[in-house]
Structure formats: structure tokens, C-alpha cells
Coordinates of C-alpha atoms in Angstrom, one line a residue:
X1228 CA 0.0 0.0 0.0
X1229 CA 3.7 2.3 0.6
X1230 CA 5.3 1.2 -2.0
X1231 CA 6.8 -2.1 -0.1
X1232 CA 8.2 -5.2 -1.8
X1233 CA 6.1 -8.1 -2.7
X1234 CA 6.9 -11.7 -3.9
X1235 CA 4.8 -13.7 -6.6
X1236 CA 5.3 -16.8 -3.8
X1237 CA 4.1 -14.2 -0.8
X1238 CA 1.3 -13.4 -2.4
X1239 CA 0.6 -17.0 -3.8
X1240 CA 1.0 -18.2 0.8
X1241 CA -1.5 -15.2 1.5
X1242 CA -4.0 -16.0 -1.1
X1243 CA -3.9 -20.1 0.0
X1244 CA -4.2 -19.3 3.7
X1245 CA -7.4 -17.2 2.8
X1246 CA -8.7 -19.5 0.6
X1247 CA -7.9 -22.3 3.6
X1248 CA -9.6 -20.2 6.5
X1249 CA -12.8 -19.7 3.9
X1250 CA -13.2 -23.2 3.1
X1251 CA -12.7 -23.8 6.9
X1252 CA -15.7 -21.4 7.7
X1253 CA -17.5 -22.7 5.3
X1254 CA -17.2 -26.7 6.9
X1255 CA -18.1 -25.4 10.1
X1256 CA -21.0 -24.0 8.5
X1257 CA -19.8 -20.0 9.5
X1258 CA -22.6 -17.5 8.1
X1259 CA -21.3 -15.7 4.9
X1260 CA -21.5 -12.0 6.7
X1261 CA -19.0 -13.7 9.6
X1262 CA -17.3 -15.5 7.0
X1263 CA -15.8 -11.5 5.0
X1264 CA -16.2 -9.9 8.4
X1265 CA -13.2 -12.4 9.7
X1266 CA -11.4 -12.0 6.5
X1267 CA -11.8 -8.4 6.3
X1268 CA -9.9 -8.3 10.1
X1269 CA -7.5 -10.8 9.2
X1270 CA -6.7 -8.1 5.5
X1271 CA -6.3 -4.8 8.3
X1272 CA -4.2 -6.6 11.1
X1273 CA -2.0 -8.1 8.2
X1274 CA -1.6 -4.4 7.1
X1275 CA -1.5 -3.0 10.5
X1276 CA 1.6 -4.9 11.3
X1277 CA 3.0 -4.2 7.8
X1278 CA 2.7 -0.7 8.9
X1279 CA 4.2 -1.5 12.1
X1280 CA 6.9 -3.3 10.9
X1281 CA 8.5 -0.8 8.1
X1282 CA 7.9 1.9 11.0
X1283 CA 10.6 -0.2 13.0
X1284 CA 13.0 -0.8 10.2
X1285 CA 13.0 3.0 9.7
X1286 CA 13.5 3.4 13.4
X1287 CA 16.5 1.4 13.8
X1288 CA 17.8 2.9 10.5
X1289 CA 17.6 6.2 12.2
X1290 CA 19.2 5.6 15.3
X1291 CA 22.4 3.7 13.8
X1292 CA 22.4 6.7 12.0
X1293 CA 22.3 8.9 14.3
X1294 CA 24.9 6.8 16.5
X1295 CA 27.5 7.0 13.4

């Protein structure tokens, strides 16, 4: 969504374990609104701590920086 780096295989892992969790819901007989409410959480947290985790990198970057 920043402009961060993506792999054909990443995106192939994210797009089974969805398909996986759906299917799952779907066997445990989940209703359909639960079944994109859950996947729509599971889309922001994966973001969130995307967010979270470039936030860091740029952190440390700053501070060995800084400490050069």
C-alpha cells in the first residue's frame, strides 16, 4: 500500500491461507457476513503490522544513524 516489496510466492501463501480459513468457515457451517467480516480483520491486522513493521525498520535505521 507504501510502496513495499512483494513476492509472486508471498502473495501465492497469503491467497492459500485465505482461501484455507474460507473453506474452513464454510465446513463449520460459518454464516457468509461472519465468514468477510473475519477475512476483512484478518486483511487490516495483516496491514497494521505491515505498517508497524516498516515503522521499525525506519526506526533502527535512524538511530544507527544517528549513533554513526
Amino acid at each position: 500500500m507504501a510502496g513495499g516489496k512483494g513476492t509472486a510466492l508471498g502473495t501465492f501463501i497469503g491467497a492459500l491461507m485465505l482461501a484455507v480459513l474460507k473453506v474452513g468457515m464454510v465446513v463449520i457451517n460459518v454464516d457468509s457476513f461472519w465468514q468477510f467480516v473475519v477475512t476483512g480483520i484478518i486483511i487490516i491486522v495483516a496491514s497494521y503490522f505491515e505498517f508497524i513493521q516498516q515503522d521499525i525498520k525506519g526506526f533502527v535505521a535512524r538511530h544507527k544513524k544517528a549513533a554513526n
